[in-house]
mmCIF file of C-alpha atoms in Angstrom:
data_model
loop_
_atom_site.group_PDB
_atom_site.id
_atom_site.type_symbol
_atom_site.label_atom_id
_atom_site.label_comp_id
_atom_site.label_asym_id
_atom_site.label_seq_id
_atom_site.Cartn_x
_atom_site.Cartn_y
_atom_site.Cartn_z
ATOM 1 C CA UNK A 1 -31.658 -98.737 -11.762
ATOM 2 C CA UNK A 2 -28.987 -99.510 -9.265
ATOM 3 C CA UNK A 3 -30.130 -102.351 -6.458
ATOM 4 C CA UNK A 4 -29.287 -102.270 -2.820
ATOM 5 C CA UNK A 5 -30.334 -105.472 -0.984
ATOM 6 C CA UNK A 6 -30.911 -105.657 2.675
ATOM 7 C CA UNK A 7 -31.112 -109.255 4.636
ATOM 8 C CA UNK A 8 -32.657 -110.016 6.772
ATOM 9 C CA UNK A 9 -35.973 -108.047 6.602
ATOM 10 C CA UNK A 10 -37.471 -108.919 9.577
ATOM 11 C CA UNK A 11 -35.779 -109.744 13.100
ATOM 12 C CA UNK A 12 -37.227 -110.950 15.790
ATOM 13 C CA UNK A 13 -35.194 -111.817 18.879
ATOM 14 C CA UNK A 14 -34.565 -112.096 22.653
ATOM 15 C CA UNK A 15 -32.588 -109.779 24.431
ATOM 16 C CA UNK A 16 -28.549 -109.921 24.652
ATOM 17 C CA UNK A 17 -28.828 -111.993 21.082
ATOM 18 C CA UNK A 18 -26.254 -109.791 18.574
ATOM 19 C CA UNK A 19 -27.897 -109.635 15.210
ATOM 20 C CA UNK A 20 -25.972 -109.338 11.960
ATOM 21 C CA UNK A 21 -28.077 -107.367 9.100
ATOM 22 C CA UNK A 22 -25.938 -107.482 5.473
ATOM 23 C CA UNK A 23 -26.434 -104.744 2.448
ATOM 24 C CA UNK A 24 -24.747 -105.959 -0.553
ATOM 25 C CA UNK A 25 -24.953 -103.451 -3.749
ATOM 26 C CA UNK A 26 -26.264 -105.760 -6.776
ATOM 27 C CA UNK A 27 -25.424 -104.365 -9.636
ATOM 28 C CA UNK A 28 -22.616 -101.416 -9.083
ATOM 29 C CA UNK A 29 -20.071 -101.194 -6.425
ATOM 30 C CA UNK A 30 -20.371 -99.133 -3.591
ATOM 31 C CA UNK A 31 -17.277 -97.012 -2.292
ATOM 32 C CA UNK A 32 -19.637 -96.021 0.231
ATOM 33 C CA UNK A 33 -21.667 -97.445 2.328
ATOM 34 C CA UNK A 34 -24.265 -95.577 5.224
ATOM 35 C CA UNK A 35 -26.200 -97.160 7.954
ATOM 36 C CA UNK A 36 -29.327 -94.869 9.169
ATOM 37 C CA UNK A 37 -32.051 -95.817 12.042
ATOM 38 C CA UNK A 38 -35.214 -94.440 12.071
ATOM 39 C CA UNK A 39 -37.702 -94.924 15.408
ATOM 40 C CA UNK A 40 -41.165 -94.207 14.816
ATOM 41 C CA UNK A 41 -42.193 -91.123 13.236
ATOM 42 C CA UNK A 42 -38.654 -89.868 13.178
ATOM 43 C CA UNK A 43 -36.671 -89.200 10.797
ATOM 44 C CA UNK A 44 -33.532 -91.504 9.360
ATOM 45 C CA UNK A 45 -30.595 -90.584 11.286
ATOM 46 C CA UNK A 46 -26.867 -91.475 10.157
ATOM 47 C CA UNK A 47 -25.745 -93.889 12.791
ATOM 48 C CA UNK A 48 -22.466 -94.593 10.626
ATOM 49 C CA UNK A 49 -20.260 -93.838 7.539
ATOM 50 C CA UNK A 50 -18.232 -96.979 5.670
ATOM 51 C CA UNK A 51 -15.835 -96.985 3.196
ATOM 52 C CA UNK A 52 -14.260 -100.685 1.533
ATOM 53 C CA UNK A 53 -11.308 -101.232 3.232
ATOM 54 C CA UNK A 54 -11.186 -98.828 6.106
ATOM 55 C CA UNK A 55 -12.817 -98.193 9.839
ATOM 56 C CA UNK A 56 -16.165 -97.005 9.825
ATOM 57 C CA UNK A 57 -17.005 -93.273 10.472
ATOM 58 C CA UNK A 58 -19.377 -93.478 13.475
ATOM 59 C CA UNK A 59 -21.841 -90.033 14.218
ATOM 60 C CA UNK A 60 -21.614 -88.950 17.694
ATOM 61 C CA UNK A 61 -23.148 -90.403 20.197
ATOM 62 C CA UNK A 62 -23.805 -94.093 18.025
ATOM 63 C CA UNK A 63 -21.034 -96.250 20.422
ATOM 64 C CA UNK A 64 -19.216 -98.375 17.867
ATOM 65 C CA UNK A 65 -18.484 -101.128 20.239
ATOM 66 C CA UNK A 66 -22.458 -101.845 19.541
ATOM 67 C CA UNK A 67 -22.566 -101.553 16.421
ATOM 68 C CA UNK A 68 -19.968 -103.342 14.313
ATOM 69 C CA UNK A 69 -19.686 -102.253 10.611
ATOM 70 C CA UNK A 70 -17.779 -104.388 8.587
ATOM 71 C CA UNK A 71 -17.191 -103.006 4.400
ATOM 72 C CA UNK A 72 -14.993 -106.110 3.460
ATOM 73 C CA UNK A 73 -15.534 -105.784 -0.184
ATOM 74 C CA UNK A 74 -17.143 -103.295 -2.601
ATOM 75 C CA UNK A 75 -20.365 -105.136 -2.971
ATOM 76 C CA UNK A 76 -21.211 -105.849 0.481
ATOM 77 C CA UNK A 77 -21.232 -104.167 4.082
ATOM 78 C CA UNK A 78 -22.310 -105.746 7.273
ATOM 79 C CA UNK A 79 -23.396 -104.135 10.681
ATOM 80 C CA UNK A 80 -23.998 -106.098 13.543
ATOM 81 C CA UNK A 81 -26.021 -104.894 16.788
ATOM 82 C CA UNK A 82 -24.145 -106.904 19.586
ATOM 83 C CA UNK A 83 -26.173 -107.635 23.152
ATOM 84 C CA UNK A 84 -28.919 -106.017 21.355
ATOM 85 C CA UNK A 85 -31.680 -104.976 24.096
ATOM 86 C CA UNK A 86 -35.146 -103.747 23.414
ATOM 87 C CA UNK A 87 -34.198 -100.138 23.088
ATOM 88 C CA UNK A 88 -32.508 -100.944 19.814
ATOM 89 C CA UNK A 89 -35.343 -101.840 18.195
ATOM 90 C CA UNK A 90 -36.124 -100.574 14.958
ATOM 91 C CA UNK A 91 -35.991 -99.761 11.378
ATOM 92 C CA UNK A 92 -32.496 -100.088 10.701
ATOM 93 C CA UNK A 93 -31.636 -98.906 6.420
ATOM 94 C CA UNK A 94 -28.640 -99.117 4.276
ATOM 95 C CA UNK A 95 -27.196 -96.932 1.410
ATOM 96 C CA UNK A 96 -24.318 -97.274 -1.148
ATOM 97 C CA UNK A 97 -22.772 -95.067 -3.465
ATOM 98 C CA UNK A 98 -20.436 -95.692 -6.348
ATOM 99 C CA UNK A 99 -18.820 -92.244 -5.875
ATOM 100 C CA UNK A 100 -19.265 -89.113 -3.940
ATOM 101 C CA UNK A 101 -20.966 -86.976 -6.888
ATOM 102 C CA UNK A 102 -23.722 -90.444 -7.310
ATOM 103 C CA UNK A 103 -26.979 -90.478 -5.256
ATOM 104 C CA UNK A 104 -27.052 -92.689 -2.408
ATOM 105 C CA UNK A 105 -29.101 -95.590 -3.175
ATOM 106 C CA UNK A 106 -31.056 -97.632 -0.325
ATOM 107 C CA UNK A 107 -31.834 -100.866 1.077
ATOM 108 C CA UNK A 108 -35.258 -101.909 1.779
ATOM 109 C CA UNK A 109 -34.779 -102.112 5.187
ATOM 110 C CA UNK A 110 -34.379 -104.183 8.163
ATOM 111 C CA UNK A 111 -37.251 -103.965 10.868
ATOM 112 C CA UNK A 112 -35.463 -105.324 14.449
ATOM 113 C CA UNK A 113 -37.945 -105.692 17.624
ATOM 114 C CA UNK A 114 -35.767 -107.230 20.795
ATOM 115 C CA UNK A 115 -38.032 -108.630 23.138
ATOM 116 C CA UNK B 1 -32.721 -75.929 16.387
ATOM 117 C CA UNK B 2 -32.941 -79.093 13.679
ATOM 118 C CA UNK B 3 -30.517 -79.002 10.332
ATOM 119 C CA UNK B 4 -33.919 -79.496 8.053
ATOM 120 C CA UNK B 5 -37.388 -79.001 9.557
ATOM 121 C CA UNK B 6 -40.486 -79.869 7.707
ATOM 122 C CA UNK B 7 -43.908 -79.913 9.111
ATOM 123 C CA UNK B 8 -45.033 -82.895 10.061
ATOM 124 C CA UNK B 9 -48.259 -82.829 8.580
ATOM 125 C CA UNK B 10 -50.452 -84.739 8.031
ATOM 126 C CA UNK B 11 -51.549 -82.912 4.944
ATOM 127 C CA UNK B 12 -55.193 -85.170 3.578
ATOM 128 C CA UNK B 13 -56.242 -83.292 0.168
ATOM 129 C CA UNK B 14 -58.674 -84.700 -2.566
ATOM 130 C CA UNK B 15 -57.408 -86.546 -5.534
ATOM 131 C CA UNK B 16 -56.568 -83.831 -8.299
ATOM 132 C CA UNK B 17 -55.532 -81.208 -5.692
ATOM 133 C CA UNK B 18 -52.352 -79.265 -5.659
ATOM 134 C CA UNK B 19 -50.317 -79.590 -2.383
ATOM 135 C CA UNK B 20 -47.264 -77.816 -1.484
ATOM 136 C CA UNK B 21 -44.515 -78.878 0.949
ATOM 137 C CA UNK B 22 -41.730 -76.528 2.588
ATOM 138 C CA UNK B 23 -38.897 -77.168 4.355
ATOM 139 C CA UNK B 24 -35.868 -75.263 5.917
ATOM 140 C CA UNK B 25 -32.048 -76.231 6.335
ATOM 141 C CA UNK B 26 -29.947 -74.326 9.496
ATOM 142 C CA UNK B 27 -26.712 -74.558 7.211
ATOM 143 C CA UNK B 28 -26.181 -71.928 5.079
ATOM 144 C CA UNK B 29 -23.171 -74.027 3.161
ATOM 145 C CA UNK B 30 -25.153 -76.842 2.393
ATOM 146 C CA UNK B 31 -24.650 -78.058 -1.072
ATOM 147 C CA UNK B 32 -27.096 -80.378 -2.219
ATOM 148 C CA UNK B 33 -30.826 -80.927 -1.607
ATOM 149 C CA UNK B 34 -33.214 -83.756 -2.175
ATOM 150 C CA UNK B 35 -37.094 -84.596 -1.455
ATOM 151 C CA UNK B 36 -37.166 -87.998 -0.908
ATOM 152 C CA UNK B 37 -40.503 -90.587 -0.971
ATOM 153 C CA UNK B 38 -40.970 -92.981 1.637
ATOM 154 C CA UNK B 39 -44.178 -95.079 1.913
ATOM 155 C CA UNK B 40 -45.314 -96.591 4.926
ATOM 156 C CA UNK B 41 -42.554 -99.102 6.590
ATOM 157 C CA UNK B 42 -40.675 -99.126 3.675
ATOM 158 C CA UNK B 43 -36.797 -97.745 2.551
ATOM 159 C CA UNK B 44 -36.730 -93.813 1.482
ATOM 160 C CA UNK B 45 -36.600 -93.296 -2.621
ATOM 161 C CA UNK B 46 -35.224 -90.631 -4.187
ATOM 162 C CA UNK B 47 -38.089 -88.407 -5.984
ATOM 163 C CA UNK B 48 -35.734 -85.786 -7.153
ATOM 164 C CA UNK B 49 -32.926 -83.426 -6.734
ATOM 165 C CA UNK B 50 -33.344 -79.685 -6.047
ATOM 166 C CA UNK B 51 -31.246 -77.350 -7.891
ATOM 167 C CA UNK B 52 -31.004 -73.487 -7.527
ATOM 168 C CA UNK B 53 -32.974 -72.674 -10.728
ATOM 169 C CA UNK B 54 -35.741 -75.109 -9.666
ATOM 170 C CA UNK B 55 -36.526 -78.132 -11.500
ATOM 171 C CA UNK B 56 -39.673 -79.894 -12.929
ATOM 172 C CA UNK B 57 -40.131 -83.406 -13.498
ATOM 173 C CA UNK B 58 -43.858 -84.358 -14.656
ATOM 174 C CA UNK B 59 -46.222 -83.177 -12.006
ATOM 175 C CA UNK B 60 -43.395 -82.529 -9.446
ATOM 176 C CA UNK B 61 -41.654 -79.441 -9.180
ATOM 177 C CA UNK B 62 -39.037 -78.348 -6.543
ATOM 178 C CA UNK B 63 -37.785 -75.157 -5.749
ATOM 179 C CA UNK B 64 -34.975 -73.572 -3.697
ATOM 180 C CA UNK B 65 -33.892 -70.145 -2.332
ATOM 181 C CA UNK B 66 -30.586 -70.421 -0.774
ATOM 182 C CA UNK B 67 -31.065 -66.726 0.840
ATOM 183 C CA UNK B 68 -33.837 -67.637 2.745
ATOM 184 C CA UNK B 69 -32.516 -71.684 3.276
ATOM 185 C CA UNK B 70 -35.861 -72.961 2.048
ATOM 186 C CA UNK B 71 -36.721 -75.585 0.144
ATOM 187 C CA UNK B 72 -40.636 -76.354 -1.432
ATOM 188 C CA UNK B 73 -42.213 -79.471 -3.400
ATOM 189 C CA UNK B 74 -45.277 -78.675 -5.336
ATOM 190 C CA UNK B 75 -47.008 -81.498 -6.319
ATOM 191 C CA UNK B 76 -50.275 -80.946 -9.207
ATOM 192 C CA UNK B 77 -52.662 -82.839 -10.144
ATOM 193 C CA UNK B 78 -52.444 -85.173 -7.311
ATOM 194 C CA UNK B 79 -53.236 -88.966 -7.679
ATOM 195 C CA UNK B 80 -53.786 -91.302 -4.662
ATOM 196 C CA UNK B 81 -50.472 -93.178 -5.347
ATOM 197 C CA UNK B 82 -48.709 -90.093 -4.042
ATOM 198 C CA UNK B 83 -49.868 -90.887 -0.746
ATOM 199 C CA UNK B 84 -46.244 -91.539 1.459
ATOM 200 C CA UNK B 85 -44.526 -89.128 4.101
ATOM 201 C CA UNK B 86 -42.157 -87.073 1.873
ATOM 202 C CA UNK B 87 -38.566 -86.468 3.203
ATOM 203 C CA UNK B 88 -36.684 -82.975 2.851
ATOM 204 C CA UNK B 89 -32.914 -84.188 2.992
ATOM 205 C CA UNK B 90 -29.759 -82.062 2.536
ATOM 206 C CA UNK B 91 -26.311 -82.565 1.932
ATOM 207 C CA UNK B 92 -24.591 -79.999 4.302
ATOM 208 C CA UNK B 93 -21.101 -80.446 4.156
ATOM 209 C CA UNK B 94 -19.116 -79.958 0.695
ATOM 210 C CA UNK B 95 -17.005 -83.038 -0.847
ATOM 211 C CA UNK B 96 -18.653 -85.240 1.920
ATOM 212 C CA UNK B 97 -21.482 -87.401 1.638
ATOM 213 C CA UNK B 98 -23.519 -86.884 4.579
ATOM 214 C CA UNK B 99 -27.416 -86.335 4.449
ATOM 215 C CA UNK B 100 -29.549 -85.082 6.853
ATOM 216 C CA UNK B 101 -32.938 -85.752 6.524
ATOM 217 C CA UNK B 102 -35.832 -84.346 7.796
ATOM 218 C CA UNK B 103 -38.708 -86.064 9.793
ATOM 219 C CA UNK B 104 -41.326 -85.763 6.979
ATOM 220 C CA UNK B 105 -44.680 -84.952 5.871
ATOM 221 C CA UNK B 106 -47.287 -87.259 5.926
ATOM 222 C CA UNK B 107 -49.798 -86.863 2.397
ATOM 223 C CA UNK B 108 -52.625 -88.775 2.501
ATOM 224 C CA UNK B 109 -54.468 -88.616 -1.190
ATOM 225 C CA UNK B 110 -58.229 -89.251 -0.639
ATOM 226 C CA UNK B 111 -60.315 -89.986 -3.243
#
């Protein structure tokens, strides 16, 4: 089945460090790429939308000074938390689709605590 | 009111039990509907689609009735590896690619 890798797993970090997390598609390429965050015992919410080659879609109220998306090439898309504080921890998931009629497929997930 | 609301749960049934989950979407043009897996700290997985006829696939079977904007997951015969928080998540805009999810119910298989 399709592979979405997400690195690193685990973050760990002081406060004001920016933190880059990567999601490359393994074996298909992604047109598509989504970033979600989920908090505890909530649900995933869309934080941003990214196609290869374009600006990122961000959902309202996600500021997209903070959170850099970067879709530089079909296989891999890159979102980076800049002066990351501790409110922005958590469980931070990518997805990539080939095409808009394919499921999304997901990362496994990137678990950020800012100390 | 939230696009797709599920109970929370937790739901803890005995191993061989039938457990049903329901969930309800505020768009009426929504076009495509999942349930979703997710285990504990760990990425959502796609368990299957929902389509309007309903759909079976081994144990599993969803349903959904577009009148009432519901959506259900039976599960039968349960087995302790189905223990995970199980996702409602809906596609509510046509030609885009958005999903919403829902916050989940917790199943807790005990044997």
């Amino acid at each position: 089945g399709a592979v979405v890798s997400q690195h690193p797993s685990r973050v760990i970090c002081k406060s004001g460090t920016s933190v880059k997390i990567e999601c490359r598609s393994l074996d298909f390429q992604a047109t598509t790429m989504f970033w979600y965050r989920q908090f505890p015992k909530q649900s995933l919410m869309l934080m941003a939308t990214s196609n290869e080659g374009s600006k990122a879609t961000y959902e309202q109220g996600v500021e997209k000074d903070k959170f850099l998306i970067n879709h530089a090439s079909l296989t891999l898309s890159t979102l980076t938390v800049t002066s990351a504080h501790p409110e922005d921890s958590s469980f931070y998931i990518c997805s990539a689709q080939a095409t808009g009629r394919q499921p999304q497929h997901f990362g496994d997930g990137t678990r950020l605590s800012i100390l | 009111r939230k696009e797709v609301e599920q109970d929370p749960g937790p739901f803890n049934v005995p191993e061989g039990a039938t457990v049903a989950f329901n969930c309800t979407y505020s768009n009426s043009a929504s076009q495509s509907f999942f349930w979703y897996r997710q285990d504990c700290r760990k990425e959502p997985k796609l368990l299957m689609s929902v389509y309007s006829s309903g759909n079976e696939d081994g144990r599993f079977t969803a349903q959904l009735n577009r009148a009432s904007q519901y959506i259900s997951l039976l599960i039968r015969d349960s087995k302790l590896s189905d223990s995970a928080t199980y996702l409602c998540v809906v596609n509510p805009i046509q030609g885009a690619q958005k999903l919403v999810f829902g916050q989940g119910t917790r199943l807790t298989i005990n044997p």
